Amino acid sequence: MKYRLHTLLAASALATSCYTSFSVAQTVAASPATRLHTPVAPHAKKPDNVQGKKETILVKGRAASGALADYNKTTAALGPLGTRRTLDTPFSVMTVPHDVIVNQQSRNMNDLMAYLPSVQLEVRGDPNTSRPQSRGFEADVVANIRIDGLNAVSTTPYAAEQFDSLQVLNGLAGALYGAQNPAGTFEYGLKRPTDSRINRLVVGVDSIGTLMENADLSGRLGRNKWFGYRLNLLHGDGTTYVQDSWVRRNLVSADFDFRLDEKTTIEVDASHYTYAQRGQAAGFAYSGSIDLPKAPDLSNPGLGQKYAGYNMETNTFLAKVKHKFNENWSVTLGGLYQDAIRQSFGNANTIINNAGDFTQTIAAATTANDFRVGSNLAYVNGRVHTGFITHDLVIGTNGYMMGNYNPTTGQTFKLNNGQAMSMYDPKQVSGQQPYYHGRYRSAYVSNQTFIVGDTLQFNKHWSIMGTLSWSWLHTDSWSNPLAAKYTHSSYDRSAAFSPMTSLIYKPTDNQTVYFTYGRAFQAGSIAPAGATNVNEYTAPLRSEEYEVGYKVMIRKMQINIAGFRMTRPYAFTDPTTHVFDTFGDQRNYGVEAQFAGYILPNLSVLGGMTWMDAQMGSTGVASTSHKEVVGAPPVQANVLLDYRLPASLGSVASRLAFNANVHYVGRRAANVQNTTFADSYVTLDLGTRFAFRAAHHPWMARFGVSNATNARYWASVYPTSLNGASASANNSAYAGLPRTFHFTLEADF
C-alpha cells in the first residue's frame, strides 16, 4: 500500500503539471514601485481618463497558499441560519482559517484547537482522538461535532490537509442543532472545488523523520464549468518525536460539485483516512490521593512501548443538494454516513506515588471500537417583508443516528514484571501486542429535531433573532452479553423544547452589540457499575445560557468580546440510596476576547483570551462538592502573529515572513477534590517561510518549531467522571509534546 500510494502521488503530480500551467489566481493591487500606467505618446494629448491622473491597474498573479496570511474569516456557517457575516451574528464565533492551517503546518484537526482560547481537549489515548470542549463543558462524541453542517464522530483522527477551516460556536446552540451538550459546536469545513485551477504538491518532514507528501488538485470542467472537483491525496510515514516509534497517515479525499443549472448544485464528498502509530507516550492514570507530579519529557523512550499503539480508520460519505428558487428563497438537503473504526492496544500507565513512579500495562481495550453515524439536514430559508420589517425565515430539521460496537473480551498484560519505574527515567521493556475478540452493540442513540426561526430586522440598527426547536430522542444501552447480569435499557423523549432568542443593536455598520438567551436539551447519562440502576439512562438534561457581547471591525481586524453565564445539570450516584440520577448542577461564567485580521498591511494576528470561573455544585460527597471543574483553566490565552517583510527591503527580503504563536494555560484542578493541580504553562511556536518562483511557478518553503523552549507541561487533565460523584475515581493526565520540527516545500502548478 505504501509504495502504491507513492506511485499514485508521483503520477498525479506528473499528470497535473502536464495538464495545465496555471494554479490558483489571487488578485492583488500593484505596489507604488511596480504600479502600471497607461502609456502616452510624447506631445500627444492625453485621453480624458488619463489627463492629470494616474491609473491604477490590478494585476492578476499566482501565489502559494497562505502567502497573504489572511487570518480573519468574515463569515460563519450557522447551520439552519445559513452563512452569515460573523460581525452580525449574536454568538461567540471564532474560526481557524485555511492560511493558519498551511502556515503552521498543522497535521491534524486537534492541532488547531490551541488557537481557540475557549477550547480545551480531553486526550483519549492519543492526541488525534481527543474530545474537544468549550468553556469548561465536556462535549458529546457526536452531537457537538459537524462536517459541513452534518453530525460526525469527534473521537476519531482527521487529517488537517482535508479541511479548509475549523470554526467553533462557543456556548449553547441547541435551538439550531438539536440535542447537544453545552460545549460549543465544532464545524469542520471541507475543502471545496475552486473556480481557478489548483495543482498543488507539498512534501515535508516532521520531528525526527516523518516524511509526508500531499497533492491538492482542484478545478472545474465542462461547459459553463458545470463540474467541479477537489482531490486530496496524502501519505505520511516515519519516526515521530521519540525513537523507536512510528506513525503512518494515508488520506484519499474527493469532493465534487455538479451545477445542474444556475439554481441547483449537488455536492458529493467521500474520504478514506487511516492512521496508525506505535511507540508514542501514553497518558497517566492516578487516584484522587496522588498529587500530580511534574510532567515528564515525552521524547524519552519507555513512556510508550514500540509494540503498543493504535490502528484507526475513518470513512466518510456526504452529499448535499442546494437549490435557489429565487433571490429570496432556497432549500438545502444533506446526508452523511461515517464509519470510524479503531483498534486500541496502547500502554496504560498508572502513577503510584507523588514522586512520579508508575506501573505499566498493555491492554486490548474493550471500549467502543466502531462508531457508525448517519446524519441528515433539510432547511428552507426565505426572506419576506411585512411593512417596514424584514423577516429572514428558516424551517427545517436535522438529526443523527449513532451505533457503538464493543469487543466482548480483551487481553491485558503487565509489563516490566509489574515493577514500577520512574516517569523521568523510563525504559523500554519486552512485551507483546494483546488482542480482543467478539463484538456486540453497546449503545444506540437517535435524535431528530424540528426547527423554526425568524430574524426580524426593524431598521439598520435594531433586530431580533428567535429560533425554536423540538427534539425527538431515543437511546438504548446494552451490557456485555458475557457479563454476569445482562441488561438492556432504553429511553424515549418526544418534542423536547429548546428556545433561543437574541436582541441585536448595530450602532454603525462595523459594530454589533447583542444579548442572547438560550436553553438546550441533551441525552441523559448511563448509570455506572455500583448503582442500583446500573446501565440505565437518566432523563434528558437541560442547559441554560445568558450571553452579552460586542463586536467591532476596525479596518481589516475584527474584535469580539463576550460575557457568559452557563449552567448544566449532571447525574451522580446518591451515597445513601445508591441510585444514579440527576442531582447536581455545574455553573460556569466568564469573559472572552477574540481578535483576528490585519493589524498592519504586513502584520496579521489571530488570538484571544478567556477568563472563566467553572464550578461544580453538590455532588453528594462533601470532599468533591462546590469545587473547580477538573481541567478547566481560569485563564487561557493564545496569540498568533505573522509578519511579512515589506517590499522596501528588496525583492528577496520581501519574500520572507515570520510567525510566532504564544499559548498560555493557567493552573487547573487535577482531581475532583481539588487537592492537586496541574501547573500553568506557556509554549512558544516559531516559524518562517520563503516565497520564490521556479520554472515560472510559485513555490513556498516553510520551517517551524513547535514548543521551541521545550517546555514540560500537562496538556490535558480530566477525571473518569466530571460529575465528581466518586471521590475514589481515577483521573487522567496527558503530557504535552516536546520540541518538534516541521519543514514543507510547496509547489503550485
PDB file of N, CA and C in Angstrom, residues 31 66-69 598 600-604 641-659 687-691 700:
ATOM      1  N   SER A  31       2.059  47.418  -6.034  1.00  0.00           N
ATOM      2  CA  SER A  31       2.644  48.386  -5.118  1.00  0.00           C
ATOM      3  C   SER A  31       3.063  49.621  -5.887  1.00  0.00           C
ATOM      4  N   GLY A  66      -1.622  30.602   1.506  1.00  0.00           N
ATOM      5  CA  GLY A  66      -1.247  31.178   2.786  1.00  0.00           C
ATOM      6  C   GLY A  66      -0.291  32.336   2.710  1.00  0.00           C
ATOM      7  N   ALA A  67       0.099  32.765   1.503  1.00  0.00           N
ATOM      8  CA  ALA A  67       1.118  33.802   1.376  1.00  0.00           C
ATOM      9  C   ALA A  67       0.682  35.112   2.010  1.00  0.00           C
ATOM     10  N   LEU A  68      -0.604  35.442   1.926  1.00  0.00           N
ATOM     11  CA  LEU A  68      -1.085  36.719   2.440  1.00  0.00           C
ATOM     12  C   LEU A  68      -1.470  36.645   3.920  1.00  0.00           C
ATOM     13  N   ALA A  69      -1.454  35.446   4.515  1.00  0.00           N
ATOM     14  CA  ALA A  69      -1.769  35.278   5.942  1.00  0.00           C
ATOM     15  C   ALA A  69      -3.065  35.985   6.310  1.00  0.00           C
ATOM     16  N   TYR A 598      -5.793  41.908  10.140  1.00  0.00           N
ATOM     17  CA  TYR A 598      -4.546  42.615   9.878  1.00  0.00           C
ATOM     18  C   TYR A 598      -4.404  43.794  10.839  1.00  0.00           C
ATOM     19  N   LEU A 600      -1.491  45.595  10.715  1.00  0.00           N
ATOM     20  CA  LEU A 600      -0.861  46.414   9.687  1.00  0.00           C
ATOM     21  C   LEU A 600      -0.968  45.642   8.374  1.00  0.00           C
ATOM     22  N   PRO A 601      -0.746  46.293   7.238  1.00  0.00           N
ATOM     23  CA  PRO A 601      -0.835  45.550   5.981  1.00  0.00           C
ATOM     24  C   PRO A 601       0.053  44.318   5.927  1.00  0.00           C
ATOM     25  N   ASN A 602       1.188  44.333   6.644  1.00  0.00           N
ATOM     26  CA  ASN A 602       2.114  43.201   6.628  1.00  0.00           C
ATOM     27  C   ASN A 602       2.116  42.398   7.923  1.00  0.00           C
ATOM     28  N   LEU A 603       1.203  42.709   8.838  1.00  0.00           N
ATOM     29  CA  LEU A 603       1.185  42.032  10.151  1.00  0.00           C
ATOM     30  C   LEU A 603      -0.215  41.504  10.442  1.00  0.00           C
ATOM     31  N   SER A 604      -0.332  40.167  10.534  1.00  0.00           N
ATOM     32  CA  SER A 604      -1.615  39.512  10.810  1.00  0.00           C
ATOM     33  C   SER A 604      -1.632  38.979  12.232  1.00  0.00           C
ATOM     34  N   LEU A 641       0.985  35.659  15.671  1.00  0.00           N
ATOM     35  CA  LEU A 641       1.376  36.825  14.886  1.00  0.00           C
ATOM     36  C   LEU A 641       2.136  36.363  13.654  1.00  0.00           C
ATOM     37  N   ASP A 642       1.883  37.032  12.519  1.00  0.00           N
ATOM     38  CA  ASP A 642       2.535  36.695  11.260  1.00  0.00           C
ATOM     39  C   ASP A 642       2.979  37.994  10.587  1.00  0.00           C
ATOM     40  N   TYR A 643       4.293  38.110  10.341  1.00  0.00           N
ATOM     41  CA  TYR A 643       4.841  39.356   9.792  1.00  0.00           C
ATOM     42  C   TYR A 643       5.543  39.074   8.468  1.00  0.00           C
ATOM     43  N   ARG A 644       5.146  39.789   7.421  1.00  0.00           N
ATOM     44  CA  ARG A 644       5.793  39.719   6.117  1.00  0.00           C
ATOM     45  C   ARG A 644       6.688  40.938   5.950  1.00  0.00           C
ATOM     46  N   LEU A 645       7.950  40.735   5.606  1.00  0.00           N
ATOM     47  CA  LEU A 645       8.873  41.853   5.432  1.00  0.00           C
ATOM     48  C   LEU A 645       8.394  42.745   4.284  1.00  0.00           C
ATOM     49  N   PRO A 646       8.529  44.065   4.422  1.00  0.00           N
ATOM     50  CA  PRO A 646       7.994  44.978   3.411  1.00  0.00           C
ATOM     51  C   PRO A 646       8.817  44.978   2.124  1.00  0.00           C
ATOM     52  N   ALA A 647       8.198  45.446   1.024  1.00  0.00           N
ATOM     53  CA  ALA A 647       8.858  45.484  -0.275  1.00  0.00           C
ATOM     54  C   ALA A 647      10.027  46.449  -0.298  1.00  0.00           C
ATOM     55  N   SER A 648      10.029  47.416   0.599  1.00  0.00           N
ATOM     56  CA  SER A 648      11.099  48.409   0.627  1.00  0.00           C
ATOM     57  C   SER A 648      12.449  47.796   0.969  1.00  0.00           C
ATOM     58  N   LEU A 649      12.472  46.577   1.523  1.00  0.00           N
ATOM     59  CA  LEU A 649      13.729  45.925   1.878  1.00  0.00           C
ATOM     60  C   LEU A 649      14.344  45.169   0.705  1.00  0.00           C
ATOM     61  N   GLY A 650      13.656  45.181  -0.432  1.00  0.00           N
ATOM     62  CA  GLY A 650      14.193  44.496  -1.598  1.00  0.00           C
ATOM     63  C   GLY A 650      13.380  43.284  -1.978  1.00  0.00           C
ATOM     64  N   SER A 651      13.574  42.820  -3.207  1.00  0.00           N
ATOM     65  CA  SER A 651      12.751  41.737  -3.745  1.00  0.00           C
ATOM     66  C   SER A 651      12.980  40.414  -3.038  1.00  0.00           C
ATOM     67  N   VAL A 652      14.200  40.182  -2.556  1.00  0.00           N
ATOM     68  CA  VAL A 652      14.483  38.918  -1.870  1.00  0.00           C
ATOM     69  C   VAL A 652      13.933  38.947  -0.443  1.00  0.00           C
ATOM     70  N   ALA A 653      14.250  40.003   0.299  1.00  0.00           N
ATOM     71  CA  ALA A 653      13.807  40.091   1.682  1.00  0.00           C
ATOM     72  C   ALA A 653      12.292  40.118   1.788  1.00  0.00           C
ATOM     73  N   SER A 654      11.612  40.752   0.834  1.00  0.00           N
ATOM     74  CA  SER A 654      10.154  40.875   0.906  1.00  0.00           C
ATOM     75  C   SER A 654       9.444  39.545   0.702  1.00  0.00           C
ATOM     76  N   ARG A 655      10.189  38.534   0.329  1.00  0.00           N
ATOM     77  CA  ARG A 655       9.582  37.206   0.190  1.00  0.00           C
ATOM     78  C   ARG A 655       9.622  36.416   1.491  1.00  0.00           C
ATOM     79  N   LEU A 656      10.258  36.977   2.492  1.00  0.00           N
ATOM     80  CA  LEU A 656      10.358  36.315   3.789  1.00  0.00           C
ATOM     81  C   LEU A 656       9.199  36.693   4.703  1.00  0.00           C
ATOM     82  N   ALA A 657       8.764  35.750   5.501  1.00  0.00           N
ATOM     83  CA  ALA A 657       7.743  36.003   6.522  1.00  0.00           C
ATOM     84  C   ALA A 657       8.099  35.210   7.766  1.00  0.00           C
ATOM     85  N   PHE A 658       7.695  35.737   8.916  1.00  0.00           N
ATOM     86  CA  PHE A 658       7.975  35.094  10.200  1.00  0.00           C
ATOM     87  C   PHE A 658       6.682  35.027  11.006  1.00  0.00           C
ATOM     88  N   ASN A 659       6.523  33.959  11.783  1.00  0.00           N
ATOM     89  CA  ASN A 659       5.351  33.864  12.662  1.00  0.00           C
ATOM     90  C   ASN A 659       5.766  33.339  14.021  1.00  0.00           C
ATOM     91  N   GLY A 687       8.109  30.136  13.434  1.00  0.00           N
ATOM     92  CA  GLY A 687       8.141  29.667  12.058  1.00  0.00           C
ATOM     93  C   GLY A 687       8.579  30.740  11.091  1.00  0.00           C
ATOM     94  N   THR A 688       9.020  30.322   9.944  1.00  0.00           N
ATOM     95  CA  THR A 688       9.374  31.231   8.862  1.00  0.00           C
ATOM     96  C   THR A 688       9.011  30.584   7.536  1.00  0.00           C
ATOM     97  N   ARG A 689       8.839  31.386   6.519  1.00  0.00           N
ATOM     98  CA  ARG A 689       8.569  30.880   5.185  1.00  0.00           C
ATOM     99  C   ARG A 689       9.196  31.811   4.155  1.00  0.00           C
ATOM    100  N   PHE A 690       9.483  31.240   2.994  1.00  0.00           N
ATOM    101  CA  PHE A 690      10.126  31.999   1.924  1.00  0.00           C
ATOM    102  C   PHE A 690       9.428  31.648   0.622  1.00  0.00           C
ATOM    103  N   ALA A 691       8.926  32.673  -0.045  1.00  0.00           N
ATOM    104  CA  ALA A 691       8.245  32.500  -1.327  1.00  0.00           C
ATOM    105  C   ALA A 691       9.216  32.781  -2.463  1.00  0.00           C
ATOM    106  N   MET A 700       6.785  27.708  -2.177  1.00  0.00           N
ATOM    107  CA  MET A 700       6.862  28.202  -0.805  1.00  0.00           C
ATOM    108  C   MET A 700       7.603  27.172   0.046  1.00  0.00           C
TER     109      MET A 700
END
